[in-house]
Amino acid sequence: MTLTVGFRLGNDTLTRQVTVLVTESGVLHRAQGLYGKLPRVSPPVPSVALTTSLPDFRGENPLARPIADLRLQHASYTRKGYDRTLIPPSVVRVDVREHPPRPLVRHRELIHAFVDAAPSTPQSLEAAITAFRTARGLPSRPERVAGAPVPRPHGIPPRVAAMLRTLAHGSPLTPSRRLPVGWTVTGQGVRLRVGTMGEVLDRADVIELHAALNAWLLFTKNPGQPAPEHEVRSGPPRQRPSGSGSV
C-alpha cells in the first residue's frame, strides 16, 4: 500500500490532460497526453533529501520539496490553460508498492492506481495536502482564509453567490459556452484565453476590467438611447478649402 496525494487537470483547447502526484516516500510522479490516449509517463522526481549526502540537506523532511513542487505544478499547468479539473486534489491509498527512488523507473501502474481510486469530491489543493500531511503525522500550515467557505453578503445576486461557493470549493469558473476567446477564474487569479494563448491578469488589471465591464453594461442598458454627441462626431469638423465658393 502506498499513500499518495495528487490531481488531474485537462486542457479542452489542446484536448490534453496531466496527472501529478506525490507519494509518501517523497517522490513526484507525472503523466500527460491526449484525451482518450495512453499518457506518457515522465521519469519520477525523488526528493533531494533521498538522493544526496550533502550536509545542506541533512535533516530535511523528504516530503518538503515534492509537496512544494506539487503546488508549483498545479499553478503552472493552470496558467497554461489546464483549467478543467478532471480529478480534484485527493489523498488516495493505492494497492501498489512504489519502486525505490533509485534507479529512476517510470511507474505507470502507480499512476493508473491513483486515477482508478481517486474520489470525485471537490477539494482544494491545500486541503488535500493538509490531509496527506496529517495522515503522515506531519504538521500542516493553516488553510488560507480565501479557501474557507464564503458567506453570502447581504444583497448579493444569487448567481454571484453560487460562483462564490464554487471558488470556495476550489473549482474554477469558466464560460458556459466554449468559444475561441474565453476566460477562467480561480481562487488564485483570472486568465484570459484566445485560442491556445492566454494571459493571467493581476488584481489591478481585474479591478480595471471589472469597472470597464460595469460601465459597458450601464451604457448599453437602454439600446434605443442615442450615443453621446462626442461619439457621433469621431473627429474634428472638416474645413472648407480656402477660396472655394458655392456650386
JSON list of C-alpha atoms in Angstrom, two decimals:
[
{"chain": "A", "resi": 1, "resn": "MET", "atom": "CA", "xyz": [0.00, 0.00, 0.00]},
{"chain": "A", "resi": 2, "resn": "THR", "atom": "CA", "xyz": [1.24, 3.50, -0.89]},
{"chain": "A", "resi": 3, "resn": "LEU", "atom": "CA", "xyz": [-0.22, 6.80, 0.29]},
{"chain": "A", "resi": 4, "resn": "THR", "atom": "CA", "xyz": [-0.43, 9.44, -2.46]},
{"chain": "A", "resi": 5, "resn": "VAL", "atom": "CA", "xyz": [-1.73, 12.97, -2.98]},
{"chain": "A", "resi": 6, "resn": "GLY", "atom": "CA", "xyz": [-2.34, 14.38, -6.44]},
{"chain": "A", "resi": 7, "resn": "PHE", "atom": "CA", "xyz": [-4.69, 15.68, -9.11]},
{"chain": "A", "resi": 8, "resn": "ARG", "atom": "CA", "xyz": [-5.53, 15.52, -12.82]},
{"chain": "A", "resi": 9, "resn": "LEU", "atom": "CA", "xyz": [-6.16, 18.65, -14.92]},
{"chain": "A", "resi": 10, "resn": "GLY", "atom": "CA", "xyz": [-7.39, 18.96, -18.50]},
{"chain": "A", "resi": 11, "resn": "ASN", "atom": "CA", "xyz": [-6.99, 21.47, -21.31]},
{"chain": "A", "resi": 12, "resn": "ASP", "atom": "CA", "xyz": [-10.06, 21.31, -23.57]},
{"chain": "A", "resi": 13, "resn": "THR", "atom": "CA", "xyz": [-8.47, 23.53, -26.22]},
{"chain": "A", "resi": 14, "resn": "LEU", "atom": "CA", "xyz": [-5.49, 21.20, -26.63]},
{"chain": "A", "resi": 15, "resn": "THR", "atom": "CA", "xyz": [-7.51, 18.10, -25.62]},
{"chain": "A", "resi": 16, "resn": "ARG", "atom": "CA", "xyz": [-4.67, 17.18, -23.29]},
{"chain": "A", "resi": 17, "resn": "GLN", "atom": "CA", "xyz": [-4.53, 16.15, -19.66]},
{"chain": "A", "resi": 18, "resn": "VAL", "atom": "CA", "xyz": [-1.88, 15.89, -16.96]},
{"chain": "A", "resi": 19, "resn": "THR", "atom": "CA", "xyz": [-1.76, 13.82, -13.77]},
{"chain": "A", "resi": 20, "resn": "VAL", "atom": "CA", "xyz": [0.65, 14.76, -10.99]},
{"chain": "A", "resi": 21, "resn": "LEU", "atom": "CA", "xyz": [1.04, 13.03, -7.63]},
{"chain": "A", "resi": 22, "resn": "VAL", "atom": "CA", "xyz": [3.44, 12.75, -4.70]},
{"chain": "A", "resi": 23, "resn": "THR", "atom": "CA", "xyz": [3.99, 9.57, -2.72]},
{"chain": "A", "resi": 24, "resn": "GLU", "atom": "CA", "xyz": [4.58, 9.18, 1.00]},
{"chain": "A", "resi": 25, "resn": "SER", "atom": "CA", "xyz": [8.26, 8.40, 0.36]},
{"chain": "A", "resi": 26, "resn": "GLY", "atom": "CA", "xyz": [8.83, 11.82, -1.23]},
{"chain": "A", "resi": 27, "resn": "VAL", "atom": "CA", "xyz": [8.74, 11.12, -4.99]},
{"chain": "A", "resi": 28, "resn": "LEU", "atom": "CA", "xyz": [6.82, 13.16, -7.57]},
{"chain": "A", "resi": 29, "resn": "HIS", "atom": "CA", "xyz": [5.24, 11.28, -10.49]},
{"chain": "A", "resi": 30, "resn": "ARG", "atom": "CA", "xyz": [3.69, 12.83, -13.62]},
{"chain": "A", "resi": 31, "resn": "ALA", "atom": "CA", "xyz": [1.88, 11.58, -16.73]},
{"chain": "A", "resi": 32, "resn": "GLN", "atom": "CA", "xyz": [0.40, 13.60, -19.59]},
{"chain": "A", "resi": 33, "resn": "GLY", "atom": "CA", "xyz": [-1.11, 13.10, -23.02]},
{"chain": "A", "resi": 34, "resn": "LEU", "atom": "CA", "xyz": [-4.14, 13.48, -25.26]},
{"chain": "A", "resi": 35, "resn": "TYR", "atom": "CA", "xyz": [-7.67, 12.80, -24.06]},
{"chain": "A", "resi": 36, "resn": "GLY", "atom": "CA", "xyz": [-8.54, 9.15, -24.56]},
{"chain": "A", "resi": 37, "resn": "LYS", "atom": "CA", "xyz": [-4.94, 8.11, -25.26]},
{"chain": "A", "resi": 38, "resn": "LEU", "atom": "CA", "xyz": [-2.44, 6.30, -23.07]},
{"chain": "A", "resi": 39, "resn": "PRO", "atom": "CA", "xyz": [-0.49, 9.06, -21.28]},
{"chain": "A", "resi": 40, "resn": "ARG", "atom": "CA", "xyz": [3.26, 9.42, -21.45]},
{"chain": "A", "resi": 41, "resn": "VAL", "atom": "CA", "xyz": [4.79, 8.82, -18.02]},
{"chain": "A", "resi": 42, "resn": "SER", "atom": "CA", "xyz": [7.71, 11.06, -17.07]},
{"chain": "A", "resi": 43, "resn": "PRO", "atom": "CA", "xyz": [10.66, 9.79, -15.01]},
{"chain": "A", "resi": 44, "resn": "PRO", "atom": "CA", "xyz": [9.94, 10.12, -11.29]},
{"chain": "A", "resi": 45, "resn": "VAL", "atom": "CA", "xyz": [11.50, 13.01, -9.40]},
{"chain": "A", "resi": 46, "resn": "PRO", "atom": "CA", "xyz": [12.66, 11.90, -5.94]},
{"chain": "A", "resi": 47, "resn": "SER", "atom": "CA", "xyz": [13.20, 14.36, -3.14]},
{"chain": "A", "resi": 48, "resn": "VAL", "atom": "CA", "xyz": [16.75, 15.66, -2.98]},
{"chain": "A", "resi": 49, "resn": "ALA", "atom": "CA", "xyz": [16.76, 14.54, 0.66]},
{"chain": "A", "resi": 50, "resn": "LEU", "atom": "CA", "xyz": [16.54, 10.93, -0.60]},
{"chain": "A", "resi": 51, "resn": "THR", "atom": "CA", "xyz": [19.29, 11.12, -3.19]},
{"chain": "A", "resi": 52, "resn": "THR", "atom": "CA", "xyz": [22.08, 13.25, -1.74]},
{"chain": "A", "resi": 53, "resn": "SER", "atom": "CA", "xyz": [24.51, 13.03, 1.13]},
{"chain": "A", "resi": 54, "resn": "LEU", "atom": "CA", "xyz": [25.31, 16.74, 1.18]},
{"chain": "A", "resi": 55, "resn": "PRO", "atom": "CA", "xyz": [25.21, 18.23, 4.68]},
{"chain": "A", "resi": 56, "resn": "ASP", "atom": "CA", "xyz": [22.98, 21.12, 3.49]},
{"chain": "A", "resi": 57, "resn": "PHE", "atom": "CA", "xyz": [20.04, 18.71, 3.20]},
{"chain": "A", "resi": 58, "resn": "ARG", "atom": "CA", "xyz": [20.74, 16.75, 6.39]},
{"chain": "A", "resi": 59, "resn": "GLY", "atom": "CA", "xyz": [17.58, 16.55, 8.49]},
{"chain": "A", "resi": 60, "resn": "GLU", "atom": "CA", "xyz": [15.26, 17.88, 5.76]},
{"chain": "A", "resi": 61, "resn": "ASN", "atom": "CA", "xyz": [11.94, 16.08, 5.53]},
{"chain": "A", "resi": 62, "resn": "PRO", "atom": "CA", "xyz": [11.81, 14.18, 2.20]},
{"chain": "A", "resi": 63, "resn": "LEU", "atom": "CA", "xyz": [8.24, 15.42, 1.60]},
{"chain": "A", "resi": 64, "resn": "ALA", "atom": "CA", "xyz": [9.01, 19.15, 1.88]},
{"chain": "A", "resi": 65, "resn": "ARG", "atom": "CA", "xyz": [10.27, 19.76, -1.65]},
{"chain": "A", "resi": 66, "resn": "PRO", "atom": "CA", "xyz": [7.93, 17.34, -3.52]},
{"chain": "A", "resi": 67, "resn": "ILE", "atom": "CA", "xyz": [4.88, 18.96, -1.89]},
{"chain": "A", "resi": 68, "resn": "ALA", "atom": "CA", "xyz": [6.17, 22.40, -2.86]},
{"chain": "A", "resi": 69, "resn": "ASP", "atom": "CA", "xyz": [6.69, 21.08, -6.40]},
{"chain": "A", "resi": 70, "resn": "LEU", "atom": "CA", "xyz": [3.12, 19.73, -6.41]},
{"chain": "A", "resi": 71, "resn": "ARG", "atom": "CA", "xyz": [1.84, 23.26, -5.71]},
{"chain": "A", "resi": 72, "resn": "LEU", "atom": "CA", "xyz": [4.07, 24.69, -8.44]},
{"chain": "A", "resi": 73, "resn": "GLN", "atom": "CA", "xyz": [2.92, 22.09, -10.96]},
{"chain": "A", "resi": 74, "resn": "HIS", "atom": "CA", "xyz": [-0.75, 22.85, -10.21]},
{"chain": "A", "resi": 75, "resn": "ALA", "atom": "CA", "xyz": [-0.23, 26.61, -10.61]},
{"chain": "A", "resi": 76, "resn": "SER", "atom": "CA", "xyz": [1.92, 26.21, -13.73]},
{"chain": "A", "resi": 77, "resn": "TYR", "atom": "CA", "xyz": [-0.49, 23.94, -15.60]},
{"chain": "A", "resi": 78, "resn": "THR", "atom": "CA", "xyz": [-3.46, 26.11, -14.63]},
{"chain": "A", "resi": 79, "resn": "ARG", "atom": "CA", "xyz": [-1.70, 29.13, -16.15]},
{"chain": "A", "resi": 80, "resn": "LYS", "atom": "CA", "xyz": [-1.09, 27.09, -19.32]},
{"chain": "A", "resi": 81, "resn": "GLY", "atom": "CA", "xyz": [-4.84, 26.57, -19.78]},
{"chain": "A", "resi": 82, "resn": "TYR", "atom": "CA", "xyz": [-5.30, 23.27, -17.94]},
{"chain": "A", "resi": 83, "resn": "ASP", "atom": "CA", "xyz": [-8.35, 24.71, -16.21]},
{"chain": "A", "resi": 84, "resn": "ARG", "atom": "CA", "xyz": [-10.69, 21.69, -16.21]},
{"chain": "A", "resi": 85, "resn": "THR", "atom": "CA", "xyz": [-10.50, 19.63, -13.02]},
{"chain": "A", "resi": 86, "resn": "LEU", "atom": "CA", "xyz": [-10.70, 16.00, -14.14]},
{"chain": "A", "resi": 87, "resn": "ILE", "atom": "CA", "xyz": [-9.64, 14.61, -10.75]},
{"chain": "A", "resi": 88, "resn": "PRO", "atom": "CA", "xyz": [-9.80, 17.09, -7.86]},
{"chain": "A", "resi": 89, "resn": "PRO", "atom": "CA", "xyz": [-6.85, 17.17, -5.44]},
{"chain": "A", "resi": 90, "resn": "SER", "atom": "CA", "xyz": [-7.18, 13.95, -3.44]},
{"chain": "A", "resi": 91, "resn": "VAL", "atom": "CA", "xyz": [-5.42, 11.75, -0.93]},
{"chain": "A", "resi": 92, "resn": "VAL", "atom": "CA", "xyz": [-5.50, 8.14, -2.09]},
{"chain": "A", "resi": 93, "resn": "ARG", "atom": "CA", "xyz": [-4.02, 4.97, -0.59]},
{"chain": "A", "resi": 94, "resn": "VAL", "atom": "CA", "xyz": [-3.33, 2.68, -3.56]},
{"chain": "A", "resi": 95, "resn": "ASP", "atom": "CA", "xyz": [-2.72, -1.05, -3.50]},
{"chain": "A", "resi": 96, "resn": "VAL", "atom": "CA", "xyz": [0.60, -0.70, -5.36]},
{"chain": "A", "resi": 97, "resn": "ARG", "atom": "CA", "xyz": [4.06, -0.76, -3.86]},
{"chain": "A", "resi": 98, "resn": "GLU", "atom": "CA", "xyz": [6.20, 2.10, -5.11]},
{"chain": "A", "resi": 99, "resn": "HIS", "atom": "CA", "xyz": [9.51, 1.42, -6.85]},
{"chain": "A", "resi": 100, "resn": "PRO", "atom": "CA", "xyz": [12.66, 2.50, -4.95]},
{"chain": "A", "resi": 101, "resn": "PRO", "atom": "CA", "xyz": [13.73, 6.09, -5.78]},
{"chain": "A", "resi": 102, "resn": "ARG", "atom": "CA", "xyz": [16.87, 4.74, -7.40]},
{"chain": "A", "resi": 103, "resn": "PRO", "atom": "CA", "xyz": [17.12, 3.79, -10.21]},
{"chain": "A", "resi": 104, "resn": "LEU", "atom": "CA", "xyz": [14.59, 6.15, -11.81]},
{"chain": "A", "resi": 105, "resn": "VAL", "atom": "CA", "xyz": [11.91, 3.84, -13.21]},
{"chain": "A", "resi": 106, "resn": "ARG", "atom": "CA", "xyz": [8.66, 5.17, -14.70]},
{"chain": "A", "resi": 107, "resn": "HIS", "atom": "CA", "xyz": [5.81, 3.76, -12.64]},
{"chain": "A", "resi": 108, "resn": "ARG", "atom": "CA", "xyz": [2.71, 3.61, -14.88]},
{"chain": "A", "resi": 109, "resn": "GLU", "atom": "CA", "xyz": [0.91, 1.19, -12.53]},
{"chain": "A", "resi": 110, "resn": "LEU", "atom": "CA", "xyz": [1.08, 3.73, -9.71]},
{"chain": "A", "resi": 111, "resn": "ILE", "atom": "CA", "xyz": [-0.48, 6.46, -11.91]},
{"chain": "A", "resi": 112, "resn": "HIS", "atom": "CA", "xyz": [-3.26, 4.09, -13.04]},
{"chain": "A", "resi": 113, "resn": "ALA", "atom": "CA", "xyz": [-3.98, 3.03, -9.45]},
{"chain": "A", "resi": 114, "resn": "PHE", "atom": "CA", "xyz": [-4.31, 6.66, -8.33]},
{"chain": "A", "resi": 115, "resn": "VAL", "atom": "CA", "xyz": [-6.65, 7.52, -11.22]},
{"chain": "A", "resi": 116, "resn": "ASP", "atom": "CA", "xyz": [-8.83, 4.46, -10.60]},
{"chain": "A", "resi": 117, "resn": "ALA", "atom": "CA", "xyz": [-9.16, 5.03, -6.85]},
{"chain": "A", "resi": 118, "resn": "ALA", "atom": "CA", "xyz": [-9.35, 8.85, -6.66]},
{"chain": "A", "resi": 119, "resn": "PRO", "atom": "CA", "xyz": [-12.71, 10.25, -5.48]},
{"chain": "A", "resi": 120, "resn": "SER", "atom": "CA", "xyz": [-14.58, 12.97, -7.38]},
{"chain": "A", "resi": 121, "resn": "THR", "atom": "CA", "xyz": [-15.35, 15.10, -4.31]},
{"chain": "A", "resi": 122, "resn": "PRO", "atom": "CA", "xyz": [-14.36, 18.75, -4.97]},
{"chain": "A", "resi": 123, "resn": "GLN", "atom": "CA", "xyz": [-11.49, 19.83, -2.73]},
{"chain": "A", "resi": 124, "resn": "SER", "atom": "CA", "xyz": [-8.79, 22.49, -2.79]},
{"chain": "A", "resi": 125, "resn": "LEU", "atom": "CA", "xyz": [-5.17, 21.51, -3.25]},
{"chain": "A", "resi": 126, "resn": "GLU", "atom": "CA", "xyz": [-4.25, 22.89, 0.17]},
{"chain": "A", "resi": 127, "resn": "ALA", "atom": "CA", "xyz": [-6.98, 20.83, 1.85]},
{"chain": "A", "resi": 128, "resn": "ALA", "atom": "CA", "xyz": [-5.67, 17.67, 0.16]},
{"chain": "A", "resi": 129, "resn": "ILE", "atom": "CA", "xyz": [-2.07, 18.45, 1.15]},
{"chain": "A", "resi": 130, "resn": "THR", "atom": "CA", "xyz": [-3.16, 19.07, 4.74]},
{"chain": "A", "resi": 131, "resn": "ALA", "atom": "CA", "xyz": [-4.96, 15.71, 4.84]},
{"chain": "A", "resi": 132, "resn": "PHE", "atom": "CA", "xyz": [-1.91, 13.99, 3.34]},
{"chain": "A", "resi": 133, "resn": "ARG", "atom": "CA", "xyz": [0.48, 15.53, 5.86]},
{"chain": "A", "resi": 134, "resn": "THR", "atom": "CA", "xyz": [-1.91, 14.70, 8.71]},
{"chain": "A", "resi": 135, "resn": "ALA", "atom": "CA", "xyz": [-2.01, 11.06, 7.59]},
{"chain": "A", "resi": 136, "resn": "ARG", "atom": "CA", "xyz": [1.78, 11.04, 7.68]},
{"chain": "A", "resi": 137, "resn": "GLY", "atom": "CA", "xyz": [1.81, 12.60, 11.17]},
{"chain": "A", "resi": 138, "resn": "LEU", "atom": "CA", "xyz": [3.37, 15.85, 9.95]},
{"chain": "A", "resi": 139, "resn": "PRO", "atom": "CA", "xyz": [2.42, 19.41, 10.94]},
{"chain": "A", "resi": 140, "resn": "SER", "atom": "CA", "xyz": [0.49, 21.42, 8.38]},
{"chain": "A", "resi": 141, "resn": "ARG", "atom": "CA", "xyz": [0.29, 25.12, 7.71]},
{"chain": "A", "resi": 142, "resn": "PRO", "atom": "CA", "xyz": [-3.16, 26.59, 8.31]},
{"chain": "A", "resi": 143, "resn": "GLU", "atom": "CA", "xyz": [-5.59, 26.99, 5.43]},
{"chain": "A", "resi": 144, "resn": "ARG", "atom": "CA", "xyz": [-5.70, 30.43, 3.88]},
{"chain": "A", "resi": 145, "resn": "VAL", "atom": "CA", "xyz": [-8.79, 32.42, 4.68]},
{"chain": "A", "resi": 146, "resn": "ALA", "atom": "CA", "xyz": [-9.61, 32.54, 0.98]},
{"chain": "A", "resi": 147, "resn": "GLY", "atom": "CA", "xyz": [-10.06, 28.78, 0.99]},
{"chain": "A", "resi": 148, "resn": "ALA", "atom": "CA", "xyz": [-12.72, 28.80, 3.70]},
{"chain": "A", "resi": 149, "resn": "PRO", "atom": "CA", "xyz": [-16.43, 28.76, 2.86]},
{"chain": "A", "resi": 150, "resn": "VAL", "atom": "CA", "xyz": [-17.51, 32.20, 1.73]},
{"chain": "A", "resi": 151, "resn": "PRO", "atom": "CA", "xyz": [-20.64, 33.56, 3.44]},
{"chain": "A", "resi": 152, "resn": "ARG", "atom": "CA", "xyz": [-23.16, 35.27, 1.20]},
{"chain": "A", "resi": 153, "resn": "PRO", "atom": "CA", "xyz": [-23.06, 39.04, 1.73]},
{"chain": "A", "resi": 154, "resn": "HIS", "atom": "CA", "xyz": [-26.38, 40.83, 2.10]},
{"chain": "A", "resi": 155, "resn": "GLY", "atom": "CA", "xyz": [-27.94, 41.78, -1.23]},
{"chain": "A", "resi": 156, "resn": "ILE", "atom": "CA", "xyz": [-25.54, 39.85, -3.49]},
{"chain": "A", "resi": 157, "resn": "PRO", "atom": "CA", "xyz": [-27.19, 38.36, -6.62]},
{"chain": "A", "resi": 158, "resn": "PRO", "atom": "CA", "xyz": [-27.86, 34.59, -6.42]},
{"chain": "A", "resi": 159, "resn": "ARG", "atom": "CA", "xyz": [-25.70, 33.88, -9.50]},
{"chain": "A", "resi": 160, "resn": "VAL", "atom": "CA", "xyz": [-22.71, 35.63, -7.95]},
{"chain": "A", "resi": 161, "resn": "ALA", "atom": "CA", "xyz": [-23.31, 33.81, -4.65]},
{"chain": "A", "resi": 162, "resn": "ALA", "atom": "CA", "xyz": [-23.26, 30.48, -6.48]},
{"chain": "A", "resi": 163, "resn": "MET", "atom": "CA", "xyz": [-19.96, 31.41, -8.14]},
{"chain": "A", "resi": 164, "resn": "LEU", "atom": "CA", "xyz": [-18.51, 32.36, -4.75]},
{"chain": "A", "resi": 165, "resn": "ARG", "atom": "CA", "xyz": [-19.37, 28.90, -3.45]},
{"chain": "A", "resi": 166, "resn": "THR", "atom": "CA", "xyz": [-17.71, 27.32, -6.48]},
{"chain": "A", "resi": 167, "resn": "LEU", "atom": "CA", "xyz": [-14.49, 29.26, -5.84]},
{"chain": "A", "resi": 168, "resn": "ALA", "atom": "CA", "xyz": [-14.63, 28.39, -2.14]},
{"chain": "A", "resi": 169, "resn": "HIS", "atom": "CA", "xyz": [-14.68, 24.69, -3.04]},
{"chain": "A", "resi": 170, "resn": "GLY", "atom": "CA", "xyz": [-11.53, 25.12, -5.13]},
{"chain": "A", "resi": 171, "resn": "SER", "atom": "CA", "xyz": [-13.22, 24.76, -8.54]},
{"chain": "A", "resi": 172, "resn": "PRO", "atom": "CA", "xyz": [-12.64, 27.19, -11.44]},
{"chain": "A", "resi": 173, "resn": "LEU", "atom": "CA", "xyz": [-15.25, 29.41, -13.09]},
{"chain": "A", "resi": 174, "resn": "THR", "atom": "CA", "xyz": [-15.40, 29.10, -16.89]},
{"chain": "A", "resi": 175, "resn": "PRO", "atom": "CA", "xyz": [-17.83, 30.31, -19.59]},
{"chain": "A", "resi": 176, "resn": "SER", "atom": "CA", "xyz": [-20.89, 28.15, -20.24]},
{"chain": "A", "resi": 177, "resn": "ARG", "atom": "CA", "xyz": [-20.11, 28.27, -23.98]},
{"chain": "A", "resi": 178, "resn": "ARG", "atom": "CA", "xyz": [-16.82, 27.04, -25.40]},
{"chain": "A", "resi": 179, "resn": "LEU", "atom": "CA", "xyz": [-15.57, 29.84, -27.66]},
{"chain": "A", "resi": 180, "resn": "PRO", "atom": "CA", "xyz": [-12.17, 30.65, -29.25]},
{"chain": "A", "resi": 181, "resn": "VAL", "atom": "CA", "xyz": [-11.99, 33.55, -26.81]},
{"chain": "A", "resi": 182, "resn": "GLY", "atom": "CA", "xyz": [-12.62, 32.62, -23.17]},
{"chain": "A", "resi": 183, "resn": "TRP", "atom": "CA", "xyz": [-11.71, 33.14, -19.54]},
{"chain": "A", "resi": 184, "resn": "THR", "atom": "CA", "xyz": [-11.02, 31.20, -16.38]},
{"chain": "A", "resi": 185, "resn": "VAL", "atom": "CA", "xyz": [-11.44, 32.49, -12.82]},
{"chain": "A", "resi": 186, "resn": "THR", "atom": "CA", "xyz": [-9.92, 30.59, -9.88]},
{"chain": "A", "resi": 187, "resn": "GLY", "atom": "CA", "xyz": [-9.10, 31.44, -6.29]},
{"chain": "A", "resi": 188, "resn": "GLN", "atom": "CA", "xyz": [-5.56, 32.25, -7.47]},
{"chain": "A", "resi": 189, "resn": "GLY", "atom": "CA", "xyz": [-6.31, 34.57, -10.37]},
{"chain": "A", "resi": 190, "resn": "VAL", "atom": "CA", "xyz": [-8.07, 35.47, -13.63]},
{"chain": "A", "resi": 191, "resn": "ARG", "atom": "CA", "xyz": [-6.88, 34.21, -17.02]},
{"chain": "A", "resi": 192, "resn": "LEU", "atom": "CA", "xyz": [-7.98, 35.41, -20.46]},
{"chain": "A", "resi": 193, "resn": "ARG", "atom": "CA", "xyz": [-7.60, 32.98, -23.36]},
{"chain": "A", "resi": 194, "resn": "VAL", "atom": "CA", "xyz": [-7.51, 33.44, -27.13]},
{"chain": "A", "resi": 195, "resn": "GLY", "atom": "CA", "xyz": [-7.17, 30.10, -28.88]},
{"chain": "A", "resi": 196, "resn": "THR", "atom": "CA", "xyz": [-4.19, 28.31, -27.33]},
{"chain": "A", "resi": 197, "resn": "MET", "atom": "CA", "xyz": [-2.67, 31.55, -25.99]},
{"chain": "A", "resi": 198, "resn": "GLY", "atom": "CA", "xyz": [-3.52, 33.08, -22.63]},
{"chain": "A", "resi": 199, "resn": "GLU", "atom": "CA", "xyz": [-2.63, 35.84, -20.20]},
{"chain": "A", "resi": 200, "resn": "VAL", "atom": "CA", "xyz": [-3.00, 35.98, -16.42]},
{"chain": "A", "resi": 201, "resn": "LEU", "atom": "CA", "xyz": [-4.29, 39.31, -15.04]},
{"chain": "A", "resi": 202, "resn": "ASP", "atom": "CA", "xyz": [-3.12, 40.71, -11.73]},
{"chain": "A", "resi": 203, "resn": "ARG", "atom": "CA", "xyz": [-5.53, 42.23, -9.22]},
{"chain": "A", "resi": 204, "resn": "ALA", "atom": "CA", "xyz": [-5.15, 45.78, -10.55]},
{"chain": "A", "resi": 205, "resn": "ASP", "atom": "CA", "xyz": [-5.94, 44.61, -14.10]},
{"chain": "A", "resi": 206, "resn": "VAL", "atom": "CA", "xyz": [-9.00, 42.71, -12.86]},
{"chain": "A", "resi": 207, "resn": "ILE", "atom": "CA", "xyz": [-10.30, 45.79, -10.99]},
{"chain": "A", "resi": 208, "resn": "GLU", "atom": "CA", "xyz": [-9.90, 47.92, -14.11]},
{"chain": "A", "resi": 209, "resn": "LEU", "atom": "CA", "xyz": [-11.61, 45.30, -16.30]},
{"chain": "A", "resi": 210, "resn": "HIS", "atom": "CA", "xyz": [-14.44, 44.97, -13.79]},
{"chain": "A", "resi": 211, "resn": "ALA", "atom": "CA", "xyz": [-15.01, 48.74, -13.84]},
{"chain": "A", "resi": 212, "resn": "ALA", "atom": "CA", "xyz": [-14.96, 48.80, -17.65]},
{"chain": "A", "resi": 213, "resn": "LEU", "atom": "CA", "xyz": [-17.49, 45.96, -17.89]},
{"chain": "A", "resi": 214, "resn": "ASN", "atom": "CA", "xyz": [-19.79, 47.64, -15.38]},
{"chain": "A", "resi": 215, "resn": "ALA", "atom": "CA", "xyz": [-19.58, 50.85, -17.40]},
{"chain": "A", "resi": 216, "resn": "TRP", "atom": "CA", "xyz": [-20.41, 48.98, -20.61]},
{"chain": "A", "resi": 217, "resn": "LEU", "atom": "CA", "xyz": [-23.40, 47.23, -19.05]},
{"chain": "A", "resi": 218, "resn": "LEU", "atom": "CA", "xyz": [-24.77, 50.56, -17.82]},
{"chain": "A", "resi": 219, "resn": "PHE", "atom": "CA", "xyz": [-24.07, 52.26, -21.15]},
{"chain": "A", "resi": 220, "resn": "THR", "atom": "CA", "xyz": [-25.92, 49.57, -23.13]},
{"chain": "A", "resi": 221, "resn": "LYS", "atom": "CA", "xyz": [-28.80, 49.14, -20.68]},
{"chain": "A", "resi": 222, "resn": "ASN", "atom": "CA", "xyz": [-31.14, 51.20, -22.96]},
{"chain": "A", "resi": 223, "resn": "PRO", "atom": "CA", "xyz": [-30.26, 50.15, -26.53]},
{"chain": "A", "resi": 224, "resn": "GLY", "atom": "CA", "xyz": [-32.52, 52.82, -28.06]},
{"chain": "A", "resi": 225, "resn": "GLN", "atom": "CA", "xyz": [-30.70, 55.67, -26.35]},
{"chain": "A", "resi": 226, "resn": "PRO", "atom": "CA", "xyz": [-28.68, 57.77, -28.86]},
{"chain": "A", "resi": 227, "resn": "ALA", "atom": "CA", "xyz": [-24.93, 57.84, -28.42]},
{"chain": "A", "resi": 228, "resn": "PRO", "atom": "CA", "xyz": [-23.39, 60.98, -26.89]},
{"chain": "A", "resi": 229, "resn": "GLU", "atom": "CA", "xyz": [-22.56, 63.76, -29.37]},
{"chain": "A", "resi": 230, "resn": "HIS", "atom": "CA", "xyz": [-18.83, 63.37, -28.88]},
{"chain": "A", "resi": 231, "resn": "GLU", "atom": "CA", "xyz": [-19.08, 59.76, -30.05]},
{"chain": "A", "resi": 232, "resn": "VAL", "atom": "CA", "xyz": [-21.25, 60.57, -33.09]},
{"chain": "A", "resi": 233, "resn": "ARG", "atom": "CA", "xyz": [-18.64, 63.08, -34.23]},
{"chain": "A", "resi": 234, "resn": "SER", "atom": "CA", "xyz": [-15.47, 60.99, -34.14]},
{"chain": "A", "resi": 235, "resn": "GLY", "atom": "CA", "xyz": [-13.14, 63.74, -35.36]},
{"chain": "A", "resi": 236, "resn": "PRO", "atom": "CA", "xyz": [-12.76, 67.49, -35.81]},
{"chain": "A", "resi": 237, "resn": "PRO", "atom": "CA", "xyz": [-15.11, 69.24, -38.34]},
{"chain": "A", "resi": 238, "resn": "ARG", "atom": "CA", "xyz": [-13.87, 69.25, -41.90]},
{"chain": "A", "resi": 239, "resn": "GLN", "atom": "CA", "xyz": [-12.63, 72.65, -43.09]},
{"chain": "A", "resi": 240, "resn": "ARG", "atom": "CA", "xyz": [-13.79, 74.09, -46.38]},
{"chain": "A", "resi": 241, "resn": "PRO", "atom": "CA", "xyz": [-10.87, 74.70, -48.71]},
{"chain": "A", "resi": 242, "resn": "SER", "atom": "CA", "xyz": [-9.78, 78.33, -48.84]},
{"chain": "A", "resi": 243, "resn": "GLY", "atom": "CA", "xyz": [-11.28, 80.31, -51.70]},
{"chain": "A", "resi": 244, "resn": "SER", "atom": "CA", "xyz": [-13.98, 77.79, -52.61]},
{"chain": "A", "resi": 245, "resn": "GLY", "atom": "CA", "xyz": [-17.41, 79.09, -53.48]},
{"chain": "A", "resi": 246, "resn": "SER", "atom": "CA", "xyz": [-20.86, 77.63, -53.58]},
{"chain": "A", "resi": 247, "resn": "VAL", "atom": "CA", "xyz": [-21.81, 75.39, -56.50]}
]
